[in-house]
Amino acid sequence: MLKGTTENLSKSKQANLSKSKQIVGEILRLNEDPTVHGVALHLSENAYSNKILNAVKPEKDVDGVSDVNLGRLVRGDTYNCSISPTASAVMELLEKLGKTILHGKKVLLVGTCGPLEASLQCLLQRKGAMTMSCQWKTQQLQSKVNIFLCQIIRSHSATLQCILSKLMKLSPTPTCTAFLNSAIWIWITPTPLGEGKSTVTIGLVQALTAHLNVNSFACLRQPSQGPTFGVKGGAAGGGYAQVIPMEEFNLHLTGDIHAITAANNLLAAAVDARILHESTQSDKALYNRLVPVVNGVREFSSIQLARLKRLGINKTDPGTLTADEISKFVRLDIDPSTITWQRVLDTNDRFLRKITIGQANTEKGFFRQAQFDIAVASEIMAILALTTSLADMKERLGKMVVANDKNGQPVTAEDLGVTGALAVLMKDAIKPTLMQTLEGTPVFVHAGPFANIAHGNSSVLADKIALKLVGEGGFVVTEAGFGADIGMEKFFNIKCRTSGLVPSVVVLVATVRALKMHGGGPNVTAGAPLKKEYTEENLQLVADGCCNLQKQIQIAQLFGVPVVVALNVFKTDSHAEVDLVCEIAKQSGAFDAVPCNHWSAGGRGAVELAQAVRKAASQENSFKYLYNLELPIIEKIRIIAQKVYGAEDIELSPVAQSQISRYSKQGFGNLPICMAKTHLSLSHQPERKGVPTGFILPISDVRASIGAGFIYPLVGTMSTMPGLPTRPCFYDIDLDPDTEQVKGLF
Amino acid sequence: MLKGTTENLSKSKQANLSKSKQIVGEILRLNEDPTVHGVALHLSENAYSNKILNAVKPEKDVDGVSDVNLGRLVRGDTYNCSISPTASAVMELLEKLGKTILHGKKVLLVGTCGPLEASLQCLLQRKGAMTMSCQWKTQQLQSKVNIFLCQIIRSHSATLQCILSKLMKLSPTPTCTAFLNSAIWIWITPTPLGEGKSTVTIGLVQALTAHLNVNSFACLRQPSQGPTFGVKGGAAGGGYAQVIPMEEFNLHLTGDIHAITAANNLLAAAVDARILHESTQSDKALYNRLVPVVNGVREFSSIQLARLKRLGINKTDPGTLTADEISKFVRLDIDPSTITWQRVLDTNDRFLRKITIGQANTEKGFFRQAQFDIAVASEIMAILALTTSLADMKERLGKMVVANDKNGQPVTAEDLGVTGALAVLMKDAIKPTLMQTLEGTPVFVHAGPFANIAHGNSSVLADKIALKLVGEGGFVVTEAGFGADIGMEKFFNIKCRTSGLVPSVVVLVATVRALKMHGGGPNVTAGAPLKKEYTEENLQLVADGCCNLQKQIQIAQLFGVPVVVALNVFKTDSHAEVDLVCEIAKQSGAFDAVPCNHWSAGGRGAVELAQAVRKAASQENSFKYLYNLELPIIEKIRIIAQKVYGAEDIELSPVAQSQISRYSKQGFGNLPICMAKTHLSLSHQPERKGVPTGFILPISDVRASIGAGFIYPLVGTMSTMPGLPTRPCFYDIDLDPDTEQVKGLF
């Protein structure tokens, strides 16, 4: 009987093998058939085998996926098969399809959700099937997100243009001030290695949509090319929680950052050119050039008419201005020593941190000291993230202050006549770019302001559009950079004031590694191997470090929004360590605290988190801002320093004091505050881990981004232009000229 | 009887009016119908009326279009109507459709060729129907160009990726060295106003395809944003000979120039950072950083292995290098005084012409003098225009020389380890962008190298792909900047050597205005009104100026290719002037000379030119290069100066002489020559018009673009960074935030 069973099994196995070979042949035939426009290959979750998984696993190590049974192959509508091919048959199929796709014959859609699909995509991408990862899982998006999102992979397409003008009208504009079905994520005071911020966001939406069948959208920031080619590398997430196509995400994408660079630098060029022209021309010559006779007619442009109005000159005929009015009109009288508008580049170029410009003879001795910042530090980027419409963006661009005139009055982009041109350069960048996760969840990628000198949050527009798209009961998970002291505080006090929206849940990302560091563990440095304290169980370090987690939870509670702690589990974390963190988090006031394994298991690894977030979102929400805008600037700074950072008090430098009184006089005193502080400590000193106390926060300078709409006090010196290390990331980045595959970009 | 007729006419008119109202209603209904996916509106050429034309005419003045009869309305496949609506009915329809489209309800395709369609597009664009001009006239392209070009408006789309890898294989690779069915256009030594170079190209392809039913493609350069916002304005053509959508063409388009900026500046940052790191670290420290231990393993990257090979070190294990080998490997020993690689921006920023970089404390005193060029002056742009494949581009990028080392040996991008990253940044830019003319003729927009310090021609890849697409009997009209002395000479001696292709016809663009200037007319200055010599008939000036035209024809004949003169007619030109130019041109050896009215009449106005070009292309072609590459650099320069410019001889500065001997020693002596000379005169002095003689051409310096593959002698000083004037173009550029329409961009 035993023998018979074995024989039967063997026979059935053989039959299965032969059948699955047939299927492979059939699919390959269909793939070649010119009348068939796509082959959808569905592999059920139980189709994993070690052999397949080993063959298709992504570059980085993956654990947590175990040996499972064979699955079945189904081709879309027209081809359906219920038998189970062997692992080797699947392998053979993948090999052959990989080659076929390489030859560009047919698009292959892989329709299964979960880690296996991620693996297949990685494999097929390695094999040259670039088209695949760019293909929208239209059906899934249609049914889940309930709109026609086909072929909108790029924000530049005509279709996505509609999103701005039309999709904003999809459902009635929310009148409530809370955006209840949403979550923001915030991470704990991080180590220099990062604690997996992007992966949690992506894992969470994958869990919500692909596993719990809840509409969801992730709103991510676009990464700068500086770090991508410099030290840090890309930012598309990792493991089985990634944004695809990863190459596009980490490269130019739809050119938004390049547009910012172009607009920023046009304004910078206009400032210096104007100073030169005013210094070398008479009032009359300037007037003749600014308001020339064209085809016998002399007219003011609309931007010039607006300037006349601001100057109190209510005339429209250029011939009627008095000499005095002409002088007022043509001279901005910029004081070169007050110029705050810098040039930018999206490259880590440390040699541009301090430069002298204007040294050619043609600039007639008007040289001055200046600097380049990284493009994402431009005020225009901060505006892009905060704007709510084209009209609003144009207004903000015009209001940007570039310098003071010799009377101490602010000179704006509008005064230079460049508002319209800046808006034209930014007209496509204002549209969020739609991408997807490995499991087909939609992702808006939009804006990416510097998180120290600016607010570090993804865009208001992307949040608003995504909220409409997910509909009732859906979730928008939006990114806020750095810890609760930096990312969350700015999110609530700056971004929420602009958008009028409030999230229903704060997701706080923690790692055992970061908590151990806060508990007194040794230094963590990028590039150096981790000390054994971080790779072996050490409950005492974890327990001691949870003070930081507790403080972060308390900061969130200041705003009245429930907190869910997502513990991003690494393979070296012990069960006891994981349990300890979750226990302490809950004791510290978190609504819930759950471990997440999205990196190794995709959305499936974040299902528990998704459930906790849903539950928390149904709670009562008693949101409040931390400070009233009408308070004096100094008071607002003090409230943030004391309530959020835990400082005893603040200390202003004389420069900071005089800047504050200047901004107050200029009428900018009612703006929110955007602290420029390190993210590596709750205090201003990066080396002080845990919960520092008893410190006085020094404010060295105070600056303003009037267009973006905030005052930013500098706590210490902030580098706004990173440098290239001895061995930059670019050493490992390469392009295969035959397959067009990008290598080494993470 | 008369009365009866009038009555009948009136009745028939009324019936017509009522019928056409029905049609308007029907089309509007269809436009709202959710089951109808597009309404194609065909207006035959005889549907013009002054009322329509006045309402829809573009911003600039248009003449040459006369009053014509009413037409008919047809909706695509499913809606067909043979009656003629009245002009007012058409107007009403346009008004309503404009509004409907504005609300984003439906795509409208306007399927008529010719000026009226251009007008309709302008009107509808003004009304917010942005989608329309972006719609491909798929059917026309399919039947005319014989490929599936739907939805390839952007080079970034997955579909156009195929073009590079697949379309190059569409037809057998040509084995001939002549690309017979093609034409290049070249203009006469121009006035500072330009003589209508883009419009002739566009008019010619419109005539060929929309009127003579011949497959054709225009290959244009992408304009820089510098001039667009500075002095010159956009470059999309004008009148009824334009590339659409004009806004995209003049703005970021698909980001190619931004990609060049990013790649150029990453390399520049790498040069300075490397000098700093080498100066502040020991051999051992450098080695540990360049070849770090990662997860316990120490490996060379592939770009490092290649460097070892170049150094003659045949080792692959990092542990086995001797101290001496390590020192050779880690030190590039760049001599900062020899750095030729400059940073770039696509902005007219004159204050960056000469700067001092590295003045921050973090750069430890390694400041030096440097400069920014306009992005299109980057060697990477010259490479983009000359490259033939991804593999070729990567090789050229790696070969770019950035400086010499302290032994006088060239240091390349490959030595800095950045080749792969540069190729990755340029991977999409290498794909030509497909656009269309107002009359639906396909246009490749690709690359746009500076025409003075580089070769100024559109891309080899676009030409090659377009040649395959037009098929046998089709025409590719490709752009070459400036006059025969600059654009054409470089086209033949540099671009044709790279591509292995030779055109069958040279189209020389002339204007009565430019010829009058060469004949001794007063100065022509941008911005100032034209003197009466240019607006009134003056046959003597024209006759005298034709010496320049004659010389240009003779230059073309040096290369053995027939010349067709296209006289771009302005409304102030008299018949006698036009006839005189054509007569002299033919006497001077032109195959033919014809007047063109494409600006006012679209392709219809260039039909005579198209016919002349077709005829000339069927002539015997006896192409030859002007010089042999093996000649010494000095000889090659002398041949160009004497045979093309008409110089008596050349005179080298000591710097130029030493550079020539350095390049010859370094093995670069066999490269072609790319003269950096003014385009405003055949000589080196812009003010010398006509045909200057008896001059000695001074060569002040000689430089090299090794990656692009040419040596460029400087004839006088060449500005590589334009400035902003007192009243830049940006004053008039604006964005309507409601309709998203761009204003003031020409």
Short mmCIF file of N, CA, C and O in Angstrom, two decimals, chain B residues 99-147:
data_model
loop_
_atom_site.label_atom_id
_atom_site.label_comp_id
_atom_site.label_asym_id
_atom_site.label_seq_id
_atom_site.Cartn_x
_atom_site.Cartn_y
_atom_site.Cartn_z
N LYS B 99 -15.28 75.98 -24.63
CA LYS B 99 -15.68 75.92 -23.23
C LYS B 99 -15.80 74.49 -22.74
O LYS B 99 -15.41 74.15 -21.63
N THR B 100 -16.37 73.63 -23.59
CA THR B 100 -16.55 72.24 -23.18
C THR B 100 -15.20 71.61 -22.90
O THR B 100 -15.00 70.91 -21.91
N ILE B 101 -14.26 71.86 -23.83
CA ILE B 101 -12.95 71.26 -23.64
C ILE B 101 -12.29 71.82 -22.40
O ILE B 101 -11.63 71.13 -21.66
N LEU B 102 -12.54 73.09 -22.20
CA LEU B 102 -12.00 73.73 -21.01
C LEU B 102 -12.45 72.97 -19.77
O LEU B 102 -11.72 72.80 -18.81
N HIS B 103 -13.65 72.47 -19.79
CA HIS B 103 -14.13 71.70 -18.65
C HIS B 103 -13.64 70.27 -18.67
O HIS B 103 -14.03 69.46 -17.84
N GLY B 104 -12.82 69.97 -19.64
CA GLY B 104 -12.12 68.69 -19.62
C GLY B 104 -12.97 67.51 -20.01
O GLY B 104 -12.63 66.37 -19.73
N LYS B 105 -14.08 67.77 -20.67
CA LYS B 105 -15.02 66.67 -20.92
C LYS B 105 -14.54 65.74 -22.03
O LYS B 105 -14.71 64.54 -21.95
N LYS B 106 -13.99 66.25 -23.07
CA LYS B 106 -13.73 65.40 -24.23
C LYS B 106 -12.54 65.89 -25.04
O LYS B 106 -12.28 67.08 -25.11
N VAL B 107 -11.87 64.96 -25.63
CA VAL B 107 -10.77 65.31 -26.53
C VAL B 107 -11.33 65.70 -27.89
O VAL B 107 -12.22 65.03 -28.41
N LEU B 108 -10.83 66.74 -28.45
CA LEU B 108 -11.27 67.13 -29.79
C LEU B 108 -10.12 66.97 -30.76
O LEU B 108 -9.04 67.46 -30.53
N LEU B 109 -10.36 66.28 -31.81
CA LEU B 109 -9.34 66.16 -32.86
C LEU B 109 -9.76 67.01 -34.03
O LEU B 109 -10.86 66.87 -34.54
N VAL B 110 -8.89 67.87 -34.46
CA VAL B 110 -9.18 68.66 -35.64
C VAL B 110 -8.34 68.11 -36.77
O VAL B 110 -7.12 68.12 -36.71
N GLY B 111 -8.99 67.58 -37.76
CA GLY B 111 -8.27 66.75 -38.72
C GLY B 111 -7.95 67.39 -40.04
O GLY B 111 -7.50 66.71 -40.95
N THR B 112 -8.17 68.66 -40.21
CA THR B 112 -7.87 69.28 -41.49
C THR B 112 -6.44 69.77 -41.51
O THR B 112 -5.93 70.28 -40.54
N CYS B 113 -5.81 69.61 -42.64
CA CYS B 113 -4.46 70.15 -42.78
C CYS B 113 -4.54 71.60 -43.23
O CYS B 113 -5.51 72.00 -43.85
N GLY B 114 -3.52 72.34 -42.97
CA GLY B 114 -3.44 73.67 -43.52
C GLY B 114 -3.64 74.76 -42.49
O GLY B 114 -3.86 74.50 -41.33
N PRO B 115 -3.56 76.00 -42.98
CA PRO B 115 -3.60 77.15 -42.09
C PRO B 115 -4.81 77.18 -41.17
O PRO B 115 -4.68 77.57 -40.02
N LEU B 116 -5.96 76.75 -41.65
CA LEU B 116 -7.14 76.87 -40.81
C LEU B 116 -6.98 76.03 -39.56
O LEU B 116 -7.33 76.44 -38.46
N GLU B 117 -6.44 74.84 -39.76
CA GLU B 117 -6.25 73.99 -38.59
C GLU B 117 -5.32 74.66 -37.60
O GLU B 117 -5.56 74.64 -36.39
N ALA B 118 -4.27 75.25 -38.12
CA ALA B 118 -3.34 75.96 -37.24
C ALA B 118 -4.10 77.00 -36.43
O ALA B 118 -3.93 77.12 -35.23
N SER B 119 -4.97 77.71 -37.12
CA SER B 119 -5.74 78.74 -36.45
C SER B 119 -6.64 78.15 -35.39
O SER B 119 -6.74 78.67 -34.28
N LEU B 120 -7.29 77.05 -35.75
CA LEU B 120 -8.18 76.42 -34.79
C LEU B 120 -7.41 75.99 -33.56
O LEU B 120 -7.86 76.16 -32.43
N GLN B 121 -6.25 75.44 -33.80
CA GLN B 121 -5.46 74.99 -32.67
C GLN B 121 -5.09 76.17 -31.77
O GLN B 121 -5.17 76.07 -30.55
N CYS B 122 -4.72 77.26 -32.41
CA CYS B 122 -4.37 78.44 -31.61
C CYS B 122 -5.57 78.89 -30.79
O CYS B 122 -5.47 79.16 -29.61
N LEU B 123 -6.72 78.94 -31.45
CA LEU B 123 -7.93 79.38 -30.75
C LEU B 123 -8.23 78.47 -29.58
O LEU B 123 -8.45 78.90 -28.46
N LEU B 124 -8.25 77.19 -29.88
CA LEU B 124 -8.64 76.23 -28.84
C LEU B 124 -7.63 76.22 -27.72
O LEU B 124 -7.97 76.07 -26.55
N GLN B 125 -6.36 76.41 -28.07
CA GLN B 125 -5.34 76.49 -27.02
C GLN B 125 -5.60 77.69 -26.15
O GLN B 125 -5.53 77.63 -24.93
N ARG B 126 -5.93 78.80 -26.80
CA ARG B 126 -6.20 79.99 -26.02
C ARG B 126 -7.40 79.77 -25.11
O ARG B 126 -7.50 80.33 -24.04
N LYS B 127 -8.33 78.92 -25.56
CA LYS B 127 -9.52 78.65 -24.77
C LYS B 127 -9.29 77.56 -23.73
O LYS B 127 -10.21 77.13 -23.07
N GLY B 128 -8.09 77.07 -23.64
CA GLY B 128 -7.81 76.11 -22.58
C GLY B 128 -7.81 74.66 -23.04
O GLY B 128 -7.67 73.76 -22.24
N ALA B 129 -7.96 74.44 -24.34
CA ALA B 129 -8.00 73.06 -24.83
C ALA B 129 -6.59 72.54 -25.04
O ALA B 129 -6.21 72.17 -26.13
N MET B 130 -5.82 72.54 -23.96
CA MET B 130 -4.42 72.11 -24.03
C MET B 130 -4.29 70.70 -24.60
O MET B 130 -3.35 70.40 -25.30
N THR B 131 -5.23 69.85 -24.24
CA THR B 131 -5.14 68.46 -24.66
C THR B 131 -5.05 68.33 -26.16
O THR B 131 -4.41 67.45 -26.67
N MET B 132 -5.69 69.26 -26.84
CA MET B 132 -5.80 69.08 -28.27
C MET B 132 -4.48 69.09 -29.00
O MET B 132 -4.18 68.19 -29.76
N SER B 133 -3.70 70.10 -28.73
CA SER B 133 -2.47 70.20 -29.48
C SER B 133 -1.52 69.07 -29.14
O SER B 133 -0.58 68.81 -29.85
N CYS B 134 -1.78 68.40 -28.04
CA CYS B 134 -0.93 67.27 -27.67
C CYS B 134 -1.39 65.98 -28.35
O CYS B 134 -0.72 64.97 -28.29
N GLN B 135 -2.54 65.99 -28.93
CA GLN B 135 -3.08 64.78 -29.55
C GLN B 135 -2.35 64.48 -30.84
O GLN B 135 -2.23 65.34 -31.71
N TRP B 136 -1.94 63.27 -31.01
CA TRP B 136 -1.31 62.89 -32.26
C TRP B 136 -2.35 62.70 -33.33
O TRP B 136 -3.41 62.16 -33.08
N LYS B 137 -1.99 63.17 -34.49
CA LYS B 137 -2.84 62.87 -35.65
C LYS B 137 -2.44 61.47 -36.09
O LYS B 137 -1.78 61.28 -37.11
N THR B 138 -2.84 60.53 -35.29
CA THR B 138 -2.33 59.18 -35.43
C THR B 138 -2.48 58.64 -36.83
O THR B 138 -1.55 58.12 -37.43
N GLN B 139 -3.70 58.80 -37.34
CA GLN B 139 -3.98 58.20 -38.63
C GLN B 139 -3.03 58.75 -39.68
O GLN B 139 -2.45 58.01 -40.45
N GLN B 140 -2.89 60.06 -39.65
CA GLN B 140 -2.02 60.68 -40.64
C GLN B 140 -0.60 60.16 -40.51
O GLN B 140 0.03 59.77 -41.48
N LEU B 141 -0.13 60.10 -39.26
CA LEU B 141 1.22 59.64 -39.04
C LEU B 141 1.35 58.19 -39.46
O LEU B 141 2.33 57.79 -40.07
N GLN B 142 0.31 57.41 -39.15
CA GLN B 142 0.39 55.99 -39.48
C GLN B 142 0.48 55.80 -40.98
O GLN B 142 1.31 55.05 -41.48
N SER B 143 -0.39 56.48 -41.70
CA SER B 143 -0.41 56.23 -43.14
C SER B 143 0.81 56.86 -43.80
O SER B 143 1.40 56.30 -44.68
N LYS B 144 1.20 58.02 -43.30
CA LYS B 144 2.30 58.72 -43.95
C LYS B 144 3.65 58.16 -43.56
O LYS B 144 4.55 58.04 -44.36
N VAL B 145 3.81 57.88 -42.29
CA VAL B 145 5.14 57.50 -41.82
C VAL B 145 5.24 56.00 -41.62
O VAL B 145 6.29 55.45 -41.36
N ASN B 146 4.08 55.36 -41.74
CA ASN B 146 4.10 53.91 -41.82
C ASN B 146 4.50 53.21 -40.54
O ASN B 146 5.04 52.12 -40.56
N ILE B 147 4.33 53.84 -39.42
CA ILE B 147 4.58 53.13 -38.17
C ILE B 147 3.54 53.54 -37.14
O ILE B 147 2.83 54.51 -37.29
#
